Amino acid sequence: MKTRIFVAGHKGMVGSAIVRQLSKESDINLLLASKSELDLRDYSAVEEFMQQHKPDQVYFAAARVGGIHANNTYPADFIIDNLVIQTNVIQAAYNAGVHKLLFLGSSCIYPQLSKQPITEDSLLTGTLEPTNEPYAIAKIAGIKMCESYNRQYGVDYRCVMPTNLYGENDNFHPLNAHVIPAMMQRFHKAKIATENKVVVWGTGKPMREFLHVSDMAAGCIYVMNLPHPEFIATVPKPMCSHINVGTGRDVTILELANTMARVVGFKGDIEFDVSKPDGTPRKLLNVSRLKSLGWSYTVDLEQGLEMTYDWFLENLATLRS
Ligand code: GDP
């Protein structure tokens, strides 16, 4: 019997990377449904899908995501879409007897001024970064939903909290994207147009940790398949279901910009637009829990940017934005 796995959000950056890796296994039957086949905002459609397919495992990689500008500009969309789709998928999965589910969150769930590097037990110990609070609140609700279902129903719903992700199949929108795809697009255009300067938002001082999406997919599959006693043995608090996934290393936005210039081959100056928000000063994850469970990242930042830029050049005509 093959394991039946539903990947919600399989067209997105993380979902598609999970599918690429799971597709290599012969004992897996992947269940996939595009947006037009299954609208995750429609509870009865999700319930019908789950009842019909009865997956053994669910990877929840569907989300409305975006960078600092998008989160700041469309807070209502970020809170409602994420709350609705995650609630629908978790509830319908439970109703269909799904015992194992992996919920993908984000490092922005942690308080703005968390002690660095951020440990899993920092959750709900302080106020959130205002630029993405609605998104973070939705993701925290998802974690608490998984924990509550674990407590009340004895299911095994785990949550992974990735640091800032990037890679193939990212969204390259100039305004709404996260920093890596937005910068890549801008540096590339500046190179092609032989401009002598390129603009980067904020002061360049914030620090961010970046994980390539192939590592994220591998980390998700690793966490999903860890035996329950092993996963539970490292839980910092009873019933805590979330675990950090990152590299444990961060860089300033200025360092990122310099690396990006090297990778893209942009030779001009970098100028900072301080009218744009910096967001949280730092959000470096403490990844010792996942490390102690036997998993670490493999792709370093420069290598990951090179892989992403190669992909970007090959897919220029069809980029998501
Ligand atoms: P955040 O990690 O939630 O703040 O999300 P982002 O990836 O959008 O931004 C990370 C940092 O990169 C912030 O300090 C931004 O101000 C900075 N940044 C610099 N240039 C850009 C850009 O072109 N787009 C975005 N989204 N952020 C930029």
Coordinates of C-alpha atoms and ligand atoms in Angstrom, one line a residue:
M1 CA 0.0 0.0 0.0
K2 CA 1.4 3.4 -1.0
T3 CA 1.3 6.3 1.5
R4 CA -1.3 8.8 0.4
I5 CA 0.0 12.3 0.8
F6 CA -1.9 15.6 0.2
V7 CA 0.3 18.6 -0.3
A8 CA -1.9 21.7 0.1
G9 CA -0.3 24.6 -1.9
H10 CA 1.7 22.5 -4.3
K11 CA 2.1 25.3 -6.8
G12 CA 3.8 27.6 -4.3
M13 CA 7.5 27.8 -3.7
V14 CA 7.6 25.4 -0.7
G15 CA 4.8 23.1 -1.8
S16 CA 6.3 22.6 -5.2
A17 CA 9.7 21.8 -3.6
I18 CA 8.1 19.3 -1.3
V19 CA 6.4 17.7 -4.3
R20 CA 9.7 17.5 -6.2
Q21 CA 11.3 15.6 -3.3
L22 CA 8.3 13.3 -2.5
S23 CA 8.0 12.5 -6.2
K24 CA 11.3 10.6 -6.0
E25 CA 9.8 8.1 -3.7
S26 CA 8.1 5.1 -5.2
D27 CA 6.0 4.2 -2.2
I28 CA 4.1 7.5 -2.2
N29 CA 0.8 8.4 -3.9
L30 CA 0.7 12.2 -4.2
L31 CA -2.7 13.9 -4.0
L32 CA -2.6 17.3 -5.6
A33 CA -5.3 19.8 -6.5
S34 CA -4.8 23.1 -8.2
K35 CA -6.7 26.3 -7.1
S36 CA -9.3 25.8 -9.8
E37 CA -9.9 22.2 -8.8
L38 CA -10.1 22.9 -5.1
D39 CA -10.6 26.3 -3.5
L40 CA -9.1 26.0 0.0
R41 CA -11.3 28.9 1.2
D42 CA -14.4 26.8 0.6
Y43 CA -14.9 24.5 3.5
S44 CA -17.4 22.1 1.9
A45 CA -15.1 21.6 -1.1
V46 CA -12.2 20.9 1.2
E47 CA -14.3 18.5 3.3
E48 CA -15.5 16.7 0.2
F49 CA -11.9 16.4 -1.1
M50 CA -10.6 15.0 2.2
Q51 CA -13.5 12.5 2.6
Q52 CA -13.0 11.3 -1.0
H53 CA -9.2 10.9 -0.8
K54 CA -8.6 10.1 2.9
P55 CA -4.9 11.0 2.9
D56 CA -2.5 9.4 5.3
Q57 CA -0.5 12.6 5.6
V58 CA -1.1 16.3 4.9
Y59 CA 1.6 18.9 4.3
F60 CA 0.0 22.3 4.8
A61 CA 2.1 24.6 2.5
A62 CA -0.8 26.8 1.3
A63 CA -0.7 30.4 2.4
R64 CA -1.0 34.0 1.4
V65 CA 2.6 35.2 1.7
G66 CA 4.5 38.3 0.9
G67 CA 7.2 40.7 1.9
I68 CA 7.2 43.6 4.2
H69 CA 5.3 45.9 1.8
A70 CA 2.6 43.4 0.9
N71 CA 2.0 42.5 4.6
N72 CA 1.8 46.2 5.5
T73 CA -0.5 47.1 2.6
Y74 CA -2.9 44.2 2.6
P75 CA -3.3 43.2 6.3
A76 CA -6.9 42.1 5.9
D77 CA -6.1 39.7 3.1
F78 CA -3.2 38.2 5.0
I79 CA -5.2 37.6 8.1
I80 CA -8.5 36.3 6.6
D81 CA -7.1 34.1 3.8
N82 CA -4.6 32.4 6.1
L83 CA -7.1 31.9 9.0
V84 CA -9.7 30.5 6.6
I85 CA -7.6 28.1 4.6
Q86 CA -5.7 26.7 7.5
T87 CA -8.8 26.2 9.6
N88 CA -10.5 24.5 6.7
V89 CA -7.7 22.1 5.9
I90 CA -6.9 21.2 9.6
Q91 CA -10.6 20.6 10.4
A92 CA -11.4 18.7 7.2
A93 CA -8.2 16.6 7.6
Y94 CA -9.2 15.7 11.2
N95 CA -12.8 14.8 10.1
A96 CA -11.4 12.5 7.4
G97 CA -9.2 10.7 10.0
V98 CA -5.9 12.2 9.1
H99 CA -3.5 11.4 11.9
K100 CA -0.4 13.1 10.6
L101 CA -0.3 16.7 9.4
L102 CA 2.6 19.2 9.0
F103 CA 1.6 22.9 9.4
L104 CA 4.0 25.5 7.9
G105 CA 4.3 28.7 9.9
S106 CA 6.9 31.4 9.9
S107 CA 9.6 32.9 12.1
C108 CA 7.5 36.1 12.3
I109 CA 5.3 34.4 14.9
Y110 CA 8.0 35.2 17.5
P111 CA 8.0 38.5 19.5
Q112 CA 9.7 41.5 17.8
L113 CA 12.4 41.8 20.4
S114 CA 12.9 38.1 21.2
K115 CA 16.2 37.1 22.6
Q116 CA 18.5 35.9 19.7
P117 CA 18.8 33.3 18.4
I118 CA 15.1 32.6 19.0
T119 CA 14.1 29.4 20.7
E120 CA 10.7 27.7 20.3
D121 CA 9.6 28.6 23.8
S122 CA 9.7 32.4 22.9
L123 CA 6.3 32.1 21.4
L124 CA 3.7 34.4 23.0
T125 CA 6.3 36.0 25.4
G126 CA 6.0 39.5 23.9
T127 CA 4.5 41.8 21.3
L128 CA 4.8 41.1 17.6
E129 CA 6.5 43.1 14.8
P130 CA 3.8 45.5 13.6
T131 CA 4.5 45.2 9.8
N132 CA 3.4 41.5 9.7
E133 CA 1.3 41.1 12.9
P134 CA -1.9 40.0 11.1
Y135 CA -0.1 37.3 9.2
A136 CA 1.7 36.2 12.4
I137 CA -1.5 36.1 14.4
A138 CA -3.0 33.8 11.7
K139 CA 0.0 31.5 11.9
I140 CA 0.0 31.4 15.7
A141 CA -3.7 30.5 15.5
G142 CA -2.7 27.6 13.2
I143 CA 0.0 26.3 15.7
K144 CA -2.5 26.5 18.6
M145 CA -5.1 24.7 16.5
C146 CA -2.6 21.9 15.9
E147 CA -1.7 21.7 19.6
S148 CA -5.3 21.7 20.6
Y149 CA -6.2 18.9 18.3
N150 CA -3.2 16.9 19.5
R151 CA -4.3 17.5 23.1
Q152 CA -8.0 16.8 22.7
Y153 CA -8.0 14.2 19.9
G154 CA -4.6 12.5 20.2
V155 CA -3.6 13.2 16.6
D156 CA 0.0 14.0 15.6
Y157 CA -0.1 17.5 14.0
R158 CA 3.4 19.1 13.9
C159 CA 4.4 22.6 13.0
V160 CA 7.6 23.9 11.3
M161 CA 8.6 27.5 11.7
P162 CA 10.9 28.4 8.7
T163 CA 13.2 31.4 8.7
N164 CA 13.0 33.6 5.5
L165 CA 12.9 31.3 2.5
Y166 CA 13.9 31.8 -1.1
G167 CA 14.6 29.8 -4.2
E168 CA 13.0 28.3 -7.4
N169 CA 9.4 29.2 -7.9
D170 CA 9.4 32.2 -5.6
N171 CA 7.2 35.3 -6.2
F172 CA 9.3 38.0 -8.0
H173 CA 6.8 40.9 -7.7
P174 CA 8.8 44.1 -7.5
L175 CA 6.8 45.5 -4.6
N176 CA 5.0 42.6 -2.9
A177 CA 7.8 40.0 -2.9
H178 CA 10.3 39.2 -0.1
V179 CA 13.7 40.8 -0.1
I180 CA 15.7 38.1 -2.1
P181 CA 13.4 37.8 -5.2
A182 CA 12.7 41.6 -5.1
M183 CA 16.4 42.4 -5.1
M184 CA 17.3 39.8 -7.6
Q185 CA 14.7 41.2 -10.1
R186 CA 15.9 44.8 -9.5
F187 CA 19.7 44.0 -9.7
H188 CA 19.1 42.0 -12.8
K189 CA 17.2 44.8 -14.5
A190 CA 19.8 47.3 -13.4
K191 CA 22.6 45.1 -14.9
I192 CA 20.7 44.7 -18.2
A193 CA 20.1 48.4 -18.5
T194 CA 23.7 49.2 -17.4
E195 CA 22.5 51.5 -14.7
N196 CA 25.1 52.8 -12.3
K197 CA 23.0 52.4 -9.1
V198 CA 20.3 50.2 -7.6
V199 CA 18.0 51.0 -4.7
V200 CA 17.6 48.7 -1.7
W201 CA 14.9 49.4 1.0
G202 CA 15.5 50.5 4.5
T203 CA 18.9 51.2 6.2
G204 CA 20.6 47.9 5.2
K205 CA 21.2 47.2 8.9
P206 CA 18.4 44.7 9.7
M207 CA 19.7 41.1 9.9
R208 CA 17.9 38.2 8.3
E209 CA 18.5 34.5 8.1
F210 CA 17.8 32.8 4.8
L211 CA 17.1 29.2 3.9
H212 CA 17.0 27.7 0.4
V213 CA 13.7 26.1 -0.4
S214 CA 15.2 22.7 -1.2
D215 CA 16.5 22.6 2.4
M216 CA 13.1 23.7 3.7
A217 CA 11.4 20.8 1.8
A218 CA 13.9 18.3 3.1
G219 CA 13.4 19.6 6.6
C220 CA 9.7 19.4 6.3
I221 CA 9.8 15.8 5.2
Y222 CA 12.3 15.0 7.9
V223 CA 10.1 16.4 10.7
M224 CA 7.0 14.7 9.3
N225 CA 8.7 11.3 9.4
L226 CA 10.4 11.5 12.8
P227 CA 9.1 8.9 15.1
H228 CA 6.7 10.4 17.6
P229 CA 8.7 9.6 20.7
E230 CA 11.8 11.3 19.2
F231 CA 9.9 14.4 18.2
I232 CA 8.2 14.7 21.6
A233 CA 11.4 14.1 23.6
T234 CA 12.8 17.4 22.5
V235 CA 9.6 19.5 23.1
P236 CA 10.4 22.5 25.3
K237 CA 6.9 22.7 26.9
P238 CA 4.2 20.0 27.1
M239 CA 2.0 19.9 24.0
C240 CA 4.3 22.3 22.1
S241 CA 4.1 21.2 18.5
H242 CA 6.4 23.7 16.7
I243 CA 10.0 23.4 15.7
N244 CA 12.4 26.0 14.1
V245 CA 13.8 25.3 10.6
G246 CA 16.7 27.5 9.5
T247 CA 20.5 27.8 9.2
G248 CA 21.3 29.4 12.5
R249 CA 23.3 32.1 10.6
D250 CA 22.2 35.6 9.5
V251 CA 23.5 38.5 7.4
T252 CA 22.7 42.2 7.2
I253 CA 20.6 43.4 4.3
L254 CA 23.8 45.3 3.2
E255 CA 25.7 42.0 3.1
L256 CA 22.9 40.4 1.3
A257 CA 22.9 43.2 -1.3
N258 CA 26.6 42.8 -1.8
T259 CA 26.3 39.1 -2.3
M260 CA 23.4 39.6 -4.7
A261 CA 25.4 42.1 -6.8
R262 CA 28.2 39.5 -7.1
V263 CA 25.8 36.7 -8.1
V264 CA 23.9 38.8 -10.6
G265 CA 27.0 40.5 -11.9
F266 CA 25.8 44.1 -11.1
K267 CA 28.8 46.4 -10.9
G268 CA 27.2 49.7 -9.9
D269 CA 26.5 51.3 -6.5
I270 CA 23.9 50.3 -3.9
E271 CA 21.8 53.1 -2.5
F272 CA 19.5 52.7 0.5
D273 CA 15.9 54.2 0.6
V274 CA 15.4 54.9 4.3
S275 CA 11.8 56.0 3.7
K276 CA 11.0 52.2 3.4
P277 CA 10.5 50.2 6.6
D278 CA 13.3 48.0 8.1
G279 CA 10.9 45.7 9.9
T280 CA 12.1 43.7 12.8
P281 CA 15.9 44.4 13.5
R282 CA 16.8 40.7 13.7
K283 CA 15.1 37.3 13.6
L284 CA 17.7 34.6 13.8
L285 CA 16.3 31.2 14.7
N286 CA 17.9 28.9 17.3
V287 CA 17.9 25.6 15.3
S288 CA 19.5 23.4 18.0
R289 CA 16.3 21.4 18.6
L290 CA 16.1 20.3 14.9
K291 CA 19.9 19.8 14.9
S292 CA 19.7 17.5 17.9
L293 CA 17.1 15.5 16.0
G294 CA 19.6 14.9 13.2
W295 CA 18.8 17.5 10.6
S296 CA 20.9 20.5 9.2
Y297 CA 20.8 22.7 6.1
T298 CA 23.1 22.0 3.2
V299 CA 22.9 25.0 0.8
D300 CA 24.8 28.2 1.9
L301 CA 23.5 31.6 0.9
E302 CA 25.8 32.4 -2.0
Q303 CA 25.3 28.9 -3.5
G304 CA 21.5 29.2 -3.0
L305 CA 21.5 32.6 -4.7
E306 CA 23.4 31.2 -7.6
M307 CA 21.0 28.3 -8.0
T308 CA 18.0 30.8 -7.8
Y309 CA 19.5 33.2 -10.3
D310 CA 20.1 30.3 -12.8
W311 CA 16.5 29.3 -12.4
F312 CA 15.4 33.0 -12.6
L313 CA 17.2 33.4 -16.0
E314 CA 15.7 30.2 -17.3
N315 CA 12.2 31.2 -16.3
L316 CA 12.2 34.9 -17.0
A317 CA 9.2 34.7 -19.3
T318 CA 6.9 32.9 -16.9
L319 CA 7.9 34.3 -13.4
R320 CA 5.2 34.4 -10.8
S321 CA 4.5 38.0 -9.6
Ligands
GDP1 P1 10.6 40.6 6.6 O1 11.7 39.7 6.9 O2 9.2 40.2 7.1 O3 10.9 42.0 7.0 O4 10.4 40.6 5.0 P2 11.1 41.1 3.7 O5 11.8 40.0 3.0 O6 10.1 41.8 2.8 O7 12.2 42.2 4.1 C1 13.4 41.9 4.8 C2 14.3 43.1 4.9 O8 14.8 43.5 3.6 C3 13.6 44.4 5.4 O9 14.4 45.1 6.3 C4 13.4 45.2 4.1 O10 13.3 46.6 4.3 C5 14.6 44.9 3.4 N1 14.6 45.1 1.9 C6 15.5 45.8 1.2 N2 15.2 45.8 -0.1 C7 14.0 45.2 -0.2 C8 13.1 45.0 -1.3 O11 13.3 45.4 -2.5 N3 11.9 44.3 -1.1 C9 11.7 43.8 0.2 N4 10.5 43.1 0.4 N5 12.5 44.1 1.3 C10 13.6 44.8 1.0

